[in-house]
XYZ file of C-alpha atoms in Angstrom:
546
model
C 135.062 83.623 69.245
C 137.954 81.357 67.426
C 140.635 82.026 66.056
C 138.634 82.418 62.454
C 136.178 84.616 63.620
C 138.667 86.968 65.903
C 140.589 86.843 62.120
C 137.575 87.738 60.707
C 136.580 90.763 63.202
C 140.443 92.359 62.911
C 140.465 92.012 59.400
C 139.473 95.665 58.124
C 142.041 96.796 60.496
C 145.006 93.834 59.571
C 144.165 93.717 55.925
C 144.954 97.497 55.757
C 147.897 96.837 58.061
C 149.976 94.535 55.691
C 148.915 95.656 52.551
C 149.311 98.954 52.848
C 151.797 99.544 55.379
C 153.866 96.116 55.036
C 153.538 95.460 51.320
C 153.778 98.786 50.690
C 150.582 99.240 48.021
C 149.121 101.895 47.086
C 145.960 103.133 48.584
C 143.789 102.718 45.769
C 144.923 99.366 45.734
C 145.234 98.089 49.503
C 141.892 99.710 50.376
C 139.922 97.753 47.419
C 141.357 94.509 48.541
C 140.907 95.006 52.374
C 137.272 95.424 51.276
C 136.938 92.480 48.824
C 138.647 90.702 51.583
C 136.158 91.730 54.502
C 133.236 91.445 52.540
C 134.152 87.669 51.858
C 134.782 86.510 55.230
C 132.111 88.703 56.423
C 130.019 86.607 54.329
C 131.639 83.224 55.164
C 132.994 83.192 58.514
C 130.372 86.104 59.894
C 127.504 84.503 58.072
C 126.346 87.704 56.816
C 123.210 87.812 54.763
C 124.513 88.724 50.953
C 121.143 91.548 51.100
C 123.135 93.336 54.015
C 126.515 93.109 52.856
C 125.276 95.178 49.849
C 123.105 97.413 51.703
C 126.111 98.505 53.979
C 128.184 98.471 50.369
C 125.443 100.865 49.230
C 125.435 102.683 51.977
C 129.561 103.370 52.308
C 129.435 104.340 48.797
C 126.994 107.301 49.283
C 129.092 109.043 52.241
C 132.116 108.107 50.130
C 130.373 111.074 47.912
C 129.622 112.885 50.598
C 133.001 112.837 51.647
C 134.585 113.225 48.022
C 132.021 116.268 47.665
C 134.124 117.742 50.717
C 137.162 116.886 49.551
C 136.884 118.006 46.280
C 135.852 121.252 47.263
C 139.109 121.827 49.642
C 141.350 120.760 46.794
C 139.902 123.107 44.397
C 140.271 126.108 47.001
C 143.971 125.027 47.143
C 144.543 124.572 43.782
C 142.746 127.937 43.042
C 144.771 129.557 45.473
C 147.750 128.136 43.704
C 147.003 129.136 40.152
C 145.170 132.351 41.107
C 148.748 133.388 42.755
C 147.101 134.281 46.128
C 149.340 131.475 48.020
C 152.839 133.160 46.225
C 151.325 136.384 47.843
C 150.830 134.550 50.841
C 154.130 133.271 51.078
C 155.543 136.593 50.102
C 154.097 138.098 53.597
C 155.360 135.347 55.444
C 158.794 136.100 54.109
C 158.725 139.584 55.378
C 157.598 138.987 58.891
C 160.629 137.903 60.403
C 164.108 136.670 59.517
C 164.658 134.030 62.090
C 163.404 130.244 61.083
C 162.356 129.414 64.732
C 159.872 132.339 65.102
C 158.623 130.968 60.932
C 158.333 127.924 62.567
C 155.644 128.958 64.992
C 153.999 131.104 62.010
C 153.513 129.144 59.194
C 154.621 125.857 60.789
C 152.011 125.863 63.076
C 149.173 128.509 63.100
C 149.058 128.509 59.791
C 148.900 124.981 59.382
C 146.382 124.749 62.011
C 144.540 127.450 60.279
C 144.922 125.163 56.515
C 143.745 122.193 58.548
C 140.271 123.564 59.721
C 139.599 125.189 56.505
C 140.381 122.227 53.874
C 142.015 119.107 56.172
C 142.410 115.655 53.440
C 146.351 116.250 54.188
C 146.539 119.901 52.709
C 148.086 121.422 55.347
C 151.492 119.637 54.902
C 151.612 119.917 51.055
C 150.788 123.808 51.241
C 153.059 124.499 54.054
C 155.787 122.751 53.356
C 156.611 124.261 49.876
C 156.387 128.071 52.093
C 158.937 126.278 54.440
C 161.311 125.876 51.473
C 160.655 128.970 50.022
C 161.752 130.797 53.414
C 164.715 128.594 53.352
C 164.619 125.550 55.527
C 166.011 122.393 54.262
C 163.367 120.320 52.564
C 163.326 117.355 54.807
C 162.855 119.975 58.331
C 160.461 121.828 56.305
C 158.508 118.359 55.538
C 158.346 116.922 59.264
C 158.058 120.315 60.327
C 154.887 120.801 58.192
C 153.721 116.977 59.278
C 154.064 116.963 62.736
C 152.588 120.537 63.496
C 149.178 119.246 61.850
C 147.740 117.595 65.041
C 145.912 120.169 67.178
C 143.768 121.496 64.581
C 143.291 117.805 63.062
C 139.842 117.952 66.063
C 137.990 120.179 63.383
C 139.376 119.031 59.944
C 137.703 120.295 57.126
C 135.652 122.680 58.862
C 134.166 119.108 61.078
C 134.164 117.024 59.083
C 136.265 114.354 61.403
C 133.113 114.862 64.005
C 130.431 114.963 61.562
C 131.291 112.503 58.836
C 133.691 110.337 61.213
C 132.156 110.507 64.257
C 128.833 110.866 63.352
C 129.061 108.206 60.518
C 130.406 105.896 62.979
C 127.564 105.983 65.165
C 125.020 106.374 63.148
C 123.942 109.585 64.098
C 121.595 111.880 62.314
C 123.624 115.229 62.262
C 120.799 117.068 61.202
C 119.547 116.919 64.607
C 120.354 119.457 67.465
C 121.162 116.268 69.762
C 123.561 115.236 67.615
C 125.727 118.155 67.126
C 125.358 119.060 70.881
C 126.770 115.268 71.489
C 129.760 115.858 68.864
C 130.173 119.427 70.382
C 131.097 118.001 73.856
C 133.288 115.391 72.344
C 135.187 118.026 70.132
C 135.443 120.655 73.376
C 136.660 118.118 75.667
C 139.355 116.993 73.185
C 140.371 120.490 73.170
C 140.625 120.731 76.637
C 142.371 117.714 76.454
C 145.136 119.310 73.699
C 145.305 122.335 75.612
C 147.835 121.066 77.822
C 149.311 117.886 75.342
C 149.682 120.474 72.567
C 150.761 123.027 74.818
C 154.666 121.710 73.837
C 153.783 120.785 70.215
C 155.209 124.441 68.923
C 158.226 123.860 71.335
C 159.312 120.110 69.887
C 158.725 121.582 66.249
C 161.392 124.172 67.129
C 163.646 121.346 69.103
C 163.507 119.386 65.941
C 164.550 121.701 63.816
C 167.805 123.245 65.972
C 168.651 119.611 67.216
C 168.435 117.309 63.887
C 168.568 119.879 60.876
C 171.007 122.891 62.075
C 174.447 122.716 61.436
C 175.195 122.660 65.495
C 172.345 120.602 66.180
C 171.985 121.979 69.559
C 168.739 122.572 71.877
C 169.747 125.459 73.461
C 168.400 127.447 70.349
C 165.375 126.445 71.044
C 165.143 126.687 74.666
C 165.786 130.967 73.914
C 162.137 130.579 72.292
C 160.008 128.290 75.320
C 158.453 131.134 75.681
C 156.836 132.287 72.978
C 156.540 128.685 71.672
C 154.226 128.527 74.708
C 152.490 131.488 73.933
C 152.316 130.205 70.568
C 150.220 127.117 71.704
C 147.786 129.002 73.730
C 147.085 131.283 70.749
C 145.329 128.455 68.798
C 143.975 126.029 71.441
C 142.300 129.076 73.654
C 140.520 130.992 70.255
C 139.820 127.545 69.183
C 137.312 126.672 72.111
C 135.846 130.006 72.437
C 135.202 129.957 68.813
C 133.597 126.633 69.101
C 131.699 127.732 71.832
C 130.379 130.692 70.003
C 129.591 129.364 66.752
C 130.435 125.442 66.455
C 132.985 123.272 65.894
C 132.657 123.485 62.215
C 134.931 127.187 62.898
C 136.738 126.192 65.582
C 140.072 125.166 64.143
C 139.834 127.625 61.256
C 139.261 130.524 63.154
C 141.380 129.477 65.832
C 144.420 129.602 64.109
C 143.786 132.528 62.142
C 143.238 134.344 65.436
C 146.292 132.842 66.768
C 148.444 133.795 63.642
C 146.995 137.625 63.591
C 148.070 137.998 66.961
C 151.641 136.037 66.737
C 151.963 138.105 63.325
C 151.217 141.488 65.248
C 153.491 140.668 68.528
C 156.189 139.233 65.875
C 156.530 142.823 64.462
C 156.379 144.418 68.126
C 159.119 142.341 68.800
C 156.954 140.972 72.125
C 158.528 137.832 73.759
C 161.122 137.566 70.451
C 164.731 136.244 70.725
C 167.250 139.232 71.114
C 169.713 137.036 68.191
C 168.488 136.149 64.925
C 169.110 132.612 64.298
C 169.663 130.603 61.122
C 171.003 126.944 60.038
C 174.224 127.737 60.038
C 174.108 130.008 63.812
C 173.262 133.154 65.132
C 173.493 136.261 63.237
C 174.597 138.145 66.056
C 175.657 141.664 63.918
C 172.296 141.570 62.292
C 168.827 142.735 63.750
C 165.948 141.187 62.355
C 165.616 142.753 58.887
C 162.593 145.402 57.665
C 163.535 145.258 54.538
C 160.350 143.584 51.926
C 161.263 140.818 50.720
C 159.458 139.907 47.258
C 159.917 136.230 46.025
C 160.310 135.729 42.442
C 157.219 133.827 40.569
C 156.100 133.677 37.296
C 152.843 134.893 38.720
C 151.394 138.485 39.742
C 151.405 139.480 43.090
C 148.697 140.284 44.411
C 147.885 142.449 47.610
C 147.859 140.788 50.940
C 144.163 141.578 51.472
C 143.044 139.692 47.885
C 144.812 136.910 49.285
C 143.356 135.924 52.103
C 140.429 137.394 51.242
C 138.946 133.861 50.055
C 139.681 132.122 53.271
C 137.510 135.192 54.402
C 134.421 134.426 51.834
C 134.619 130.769 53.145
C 134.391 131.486 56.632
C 131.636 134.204 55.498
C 129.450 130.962 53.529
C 129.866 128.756 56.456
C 128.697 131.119 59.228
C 125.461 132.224 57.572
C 124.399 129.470 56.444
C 124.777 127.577 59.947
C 123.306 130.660 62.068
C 121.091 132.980 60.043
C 117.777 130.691 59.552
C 116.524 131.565 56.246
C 119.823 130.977 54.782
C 119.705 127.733 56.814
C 116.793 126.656 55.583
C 117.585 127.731 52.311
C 120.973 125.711 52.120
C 119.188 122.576 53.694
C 116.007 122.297 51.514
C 117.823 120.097 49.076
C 118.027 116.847 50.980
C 118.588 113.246 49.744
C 117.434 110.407 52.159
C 117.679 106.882 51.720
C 115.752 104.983 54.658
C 116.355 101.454 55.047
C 119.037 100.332 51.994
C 117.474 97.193 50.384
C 114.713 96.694 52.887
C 117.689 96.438 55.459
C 116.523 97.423 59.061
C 118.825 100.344 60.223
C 120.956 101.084 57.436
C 120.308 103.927 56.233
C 121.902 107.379 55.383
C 120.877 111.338 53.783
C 123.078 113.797 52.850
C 121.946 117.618 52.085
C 124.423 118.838 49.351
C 124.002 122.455 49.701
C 124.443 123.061 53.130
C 127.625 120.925 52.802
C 131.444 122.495 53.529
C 132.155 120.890 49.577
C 129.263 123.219 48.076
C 130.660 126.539 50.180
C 133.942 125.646 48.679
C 132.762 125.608 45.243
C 131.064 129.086 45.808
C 134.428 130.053 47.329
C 135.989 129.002 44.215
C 134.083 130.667 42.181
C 134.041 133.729 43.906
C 138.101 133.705 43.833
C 137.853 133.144 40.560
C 136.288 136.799 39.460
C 138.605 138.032 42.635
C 142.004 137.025 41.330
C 140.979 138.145 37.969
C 141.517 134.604 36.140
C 141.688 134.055 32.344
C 139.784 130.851 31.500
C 142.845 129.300 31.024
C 143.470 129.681 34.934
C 140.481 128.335 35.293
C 140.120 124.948 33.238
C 143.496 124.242 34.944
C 142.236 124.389 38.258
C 139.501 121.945 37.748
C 141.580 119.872 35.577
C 144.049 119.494 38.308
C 141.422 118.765 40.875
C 139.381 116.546 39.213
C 142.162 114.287 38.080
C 144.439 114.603 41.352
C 141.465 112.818 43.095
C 140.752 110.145 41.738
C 143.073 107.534 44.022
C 140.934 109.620 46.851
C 137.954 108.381 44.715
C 138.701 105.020 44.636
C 140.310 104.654 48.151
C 137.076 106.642 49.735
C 134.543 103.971 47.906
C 136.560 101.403 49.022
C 137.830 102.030 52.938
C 134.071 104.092 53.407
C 132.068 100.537 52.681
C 134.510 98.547 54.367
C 134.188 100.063 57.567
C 130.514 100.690 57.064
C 130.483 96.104 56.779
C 132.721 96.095 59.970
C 129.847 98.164 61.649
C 126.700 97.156 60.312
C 127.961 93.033 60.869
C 125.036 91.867 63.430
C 122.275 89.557 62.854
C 124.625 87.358 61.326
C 124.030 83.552 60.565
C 127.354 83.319 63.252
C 124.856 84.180 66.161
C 127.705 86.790 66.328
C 127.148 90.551 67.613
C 128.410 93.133 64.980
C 132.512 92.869 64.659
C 133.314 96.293 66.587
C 130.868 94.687 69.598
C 133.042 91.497 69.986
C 135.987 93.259 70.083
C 135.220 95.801 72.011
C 133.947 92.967 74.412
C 137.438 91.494 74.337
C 138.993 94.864 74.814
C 137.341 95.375 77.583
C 137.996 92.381 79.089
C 141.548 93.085 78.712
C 142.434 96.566 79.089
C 139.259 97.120 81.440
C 139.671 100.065 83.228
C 142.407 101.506 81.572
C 141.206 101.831 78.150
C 141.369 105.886 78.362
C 145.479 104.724 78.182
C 144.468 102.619 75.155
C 142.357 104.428 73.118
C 144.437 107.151 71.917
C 146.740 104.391 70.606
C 143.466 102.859 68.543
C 142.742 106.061 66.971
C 146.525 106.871 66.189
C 146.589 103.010 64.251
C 143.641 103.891 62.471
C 144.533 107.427 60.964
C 148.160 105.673 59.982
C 146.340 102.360 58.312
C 143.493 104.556 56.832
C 144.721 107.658 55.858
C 142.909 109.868 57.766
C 141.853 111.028 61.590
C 138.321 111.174 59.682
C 138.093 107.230 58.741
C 139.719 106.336 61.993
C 137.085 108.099 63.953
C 134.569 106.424 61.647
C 136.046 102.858 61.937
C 136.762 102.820 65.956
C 133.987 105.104 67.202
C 131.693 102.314 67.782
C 133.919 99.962 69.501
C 134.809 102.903 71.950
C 132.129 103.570 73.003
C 130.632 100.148 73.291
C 134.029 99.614 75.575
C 133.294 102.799 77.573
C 129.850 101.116 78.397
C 131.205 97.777 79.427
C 134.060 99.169 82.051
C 131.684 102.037 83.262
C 133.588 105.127 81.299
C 132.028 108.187 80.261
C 131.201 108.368 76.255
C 132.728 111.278 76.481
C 135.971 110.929 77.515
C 136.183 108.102 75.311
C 135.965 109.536 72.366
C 138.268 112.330 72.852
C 140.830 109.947 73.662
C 140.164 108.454 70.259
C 139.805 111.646 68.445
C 143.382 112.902 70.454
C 144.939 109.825 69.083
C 143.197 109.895 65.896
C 144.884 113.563 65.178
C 148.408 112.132 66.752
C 148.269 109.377 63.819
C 147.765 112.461 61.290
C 151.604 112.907 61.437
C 152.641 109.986 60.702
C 149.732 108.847 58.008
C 151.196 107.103 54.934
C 149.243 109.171 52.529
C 149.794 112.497 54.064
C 153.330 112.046 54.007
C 153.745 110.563 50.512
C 151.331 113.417 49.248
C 154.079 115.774 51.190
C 157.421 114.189 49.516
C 156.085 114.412 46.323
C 155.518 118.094 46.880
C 158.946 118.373 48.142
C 160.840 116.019 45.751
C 161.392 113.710 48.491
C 159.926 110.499 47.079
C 161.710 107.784 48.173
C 162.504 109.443 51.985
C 159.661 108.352 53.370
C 160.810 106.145 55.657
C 163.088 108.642 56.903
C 160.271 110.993 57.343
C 158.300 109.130 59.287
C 161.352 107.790 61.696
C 161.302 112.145 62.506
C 157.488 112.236 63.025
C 157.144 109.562 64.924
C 159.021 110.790 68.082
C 156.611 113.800 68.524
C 153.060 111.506 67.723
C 154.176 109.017 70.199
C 154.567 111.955 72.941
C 150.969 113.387 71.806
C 149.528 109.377 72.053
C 151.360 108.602 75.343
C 150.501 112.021 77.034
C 146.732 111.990 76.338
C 146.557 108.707 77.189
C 148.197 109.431 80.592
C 145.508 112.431 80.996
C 142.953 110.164 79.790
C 143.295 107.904 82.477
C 143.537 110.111 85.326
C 140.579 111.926 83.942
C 138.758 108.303 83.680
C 138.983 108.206 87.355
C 136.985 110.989 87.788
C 134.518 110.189 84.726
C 132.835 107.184 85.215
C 129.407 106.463 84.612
């Protein structure tokens, strides 16, 4: 290729680079560009028929609403949650569970994050549990990296899949309707798992070094090393249920009933007092005269509180939706008779796409919504708010999804070009390859980490690089396999550390303005998760080749 064309090919993933990350733009800005930018030299440079360049267009803006659909629909839960005063009761029980911030760090920090992350994903984990953070008492900027950096495990199963089914899935062109297909994504999603069971394994632990080391008055490790332990334990609570539960019913449930299974059982051994640290311990030192108090704690809202059991009961409707209608047929069929398919875009060989709107995770959400709705007992009020709030907090996510979604969808579908080119992920997969050969299992987490940071999301990364992974796996001889979890692992590592996800978090915080700083913390634990699974990856490669 020259230098133009190599320009060219790089250019959804450079374009993002230095306007969003260099010049510091705004999504909804940066993303538009990049794809104004690729489309042109796509056209010029890549000799792309003008026909094709729309169809792909066309076709990136109709997952963009399948997407949007999704993410809609796990805003409006949160939002819901919010108004309907089930996440104050939420964070009420939290409060009361136990005294000491390093044991609340393994709690909310990180099962319930994980738990947040495989029911809505889109960078709601963060923004919820950060504010509960606060609330308990941590200082805003621990409570923010905290919240960031413990949202990488669960980051496999996003929005109940959604980075294997739209990312994934979208990035190979897969039909997901078909058994084949989610038996494929399946493998790739346990084998990540496997792969985070021992790179995660220390995730809890350098949440809880963080916090004693950088945001404690002694800042001291040895606080944290009294809790390796059950930080361990910790670990193994969400990536263990997670793999059995994706075993048992799919990966759509594997992160969302992983952590919930985790955080029952940490909740339950918390008030035992199994594996706990003998001393409280708090910013300021130990509390050595104090047990851990039993005294409720109730914190004050302008809001009802409302019974533990009403409060999570939503998450429990959700996970009710989602299971029937992916394992009892005639709700199956039911959910999936509504489908919308669009063969060959503009006469265009190949591009094509469907989407089934009913037996989507945005439509269970809705139905969650509304059952909350009657649940909570919310005035109308309540609920124009909510869908006020939702409706208008999305629309940069609008306009970045209809731009970023087409752009990559031009990056993938570039063949048959006047160039005499192969499509743009080919040649550079090609030249990766021919660089990195057989060590790309080292490289690839590192691809899928830059793409969640450019992009905004482990979903769009997985979407944008899946192709040239495995195209690369197939030149050097590596197993598809492998190769994508080592994208996927690096795709959730990038999670911490993506610009969105932590503006969307300062905001929440009143930290606007820190994110540098924020992302200077986050980045010492996502380059451990990148290096480590890279270093697994590549042992593994020797052992998986085709």
């Amino acid at each position: 290729m020259t230098i133009l064309e190599w320009i060219t090919a790089l250019t959804p993933i450079v374009a993002v680079l230095i306007l969003l990350v260099i010049m510091r733009l705004p999504a909804s800005v940066a993303m538009p560009l990049s794809l104004v930018t690729t489309a042109i030299l796509a056209f010029f440079v890549w000799q792309l028929d003008a026909t094709r360049i729309m169809a792909a267009t066309l076709q990136g803006l109709v997952i963009a609403v399948t997407t949007v659909w999704i993410v809609y629909g796990a805003i409006g839960m949160m939002n819901t949650m919010k108004e309907g005063g089930g996440m104050n009761a939420i964070r009420s029980g939290f409060v009361n569970i136990t005294p000491d911030p390093r044991i609340q760090v393994l709690i909310v920090g990180w099962l319930f994050v994980s738990f947040i992350e495989g029911a809505s994903g889109f960078g709601t984990p963060a923004t919820v549990a950060a504010p509960l953070l606060i609330a308990l008492g941590f200082p805003p900027i621990a409570a923010v990296v905290i919240a960031l950096s413990a949202d990488v495990s669960a980051v496999t199963f996003g929005a109940v899949g959604t980075p294997a089914l739209i990312g994934i899935g979208n990035g190979l062109s897969l039909d997901v309707n078909q058994p084949e297909s989610i038996a494929f994504l399946t493998e790739v999603v346990l084998q990540t798992v496997l792969i985070d069971m021992v790179v995660g394994l220390f995730i809890p632990f350098i949440l809880i070094l963080m916090l004693t080391r950088f945001f404690s008055k002694e800042k001291s490790i040895k606080p944290a090393l009294e809790v390796f332990p059950i930080a361990i334990v910790a670990a193994l609570l969400y990536s263990v249920p997670a793999y059995i539960w994706t075993l048992v019913l799919g990966f759509e449930f594997g992160g969302m009933l992983g952590g919930l299974t985790g955080l029952v059982i940490l909740v339950a051994m918390a008030r035992k007092g199994i594996l706990m640290p003998k001393r409280v311990w708090t910013f300021d030192g130990y509390m050595d005269e104090l047990e851990p108090s039993t005294e409720k704690v109730t914190l004050t809202s302008n809001k009802r509180e409302l019974p533990q059991w009403k409060a999570w009961a939503p998450y429990l409707i959700l996970t009710i939706f989602l299971v029937l209608t992916r394992t009892v047929p005639f709700l199956n069929e039911l959910s999936r008779s509504v489908r919308i398919n669009l063969p060959n875009i503009l006469g265009v060989e190949g591009i094509s796409t469907s989407w089934e709107p009913f037996y989507s995770p945005g439509f269970m959400f809705i139905l969650t919504m509304i059952a909350t709705f009657f649940l909570h007992n919310m005035s109308w009020s309540q609920v124009t708010s909510v869908f006020k709030a939702t409706t208008f907090g999305i629309v940069g996510t609008v306009i970045t999804l209809a731009a970023s979604v087409p752009m990559v969808r031009i990056f993938i579908h570039s063949e048959n070009g006047g160039a005499g080119l192969a499509s743009m992920p080919v040649e550079l997969a090609t030249a990766a390859a021919d660089t990195f050969g057989g060590v790309w299992p080292l490289v690839a987490p590192w691809i899928g980490a830059l793409g969640a940071f450019v992009s905004g999301s482990a979903t769009f990364s997985n979407m944008m690089f899946s192709s040239l992974t495995t195209n690369v796996a197939e030149s050097v001889g590596l197993d598809n396999t492998l190769a994508l979890s080592m994208q996927m692992a690096g795709a959730n590592a990038g999670n911490m550390i993506c610009v969105l996800n932590v503006v969307a978090v300062a905001s929440v915080a009143g930290l606007l303005g820190k994110e540098g700083t924020i992302i200077r913390y986050t980045l010492m634990p996502m380059i451990y998760y990148v290096t480590a699974t890279g270093v697994i990856g590549l042992i593994l490669g020797m052992f998986f080749l085709n």
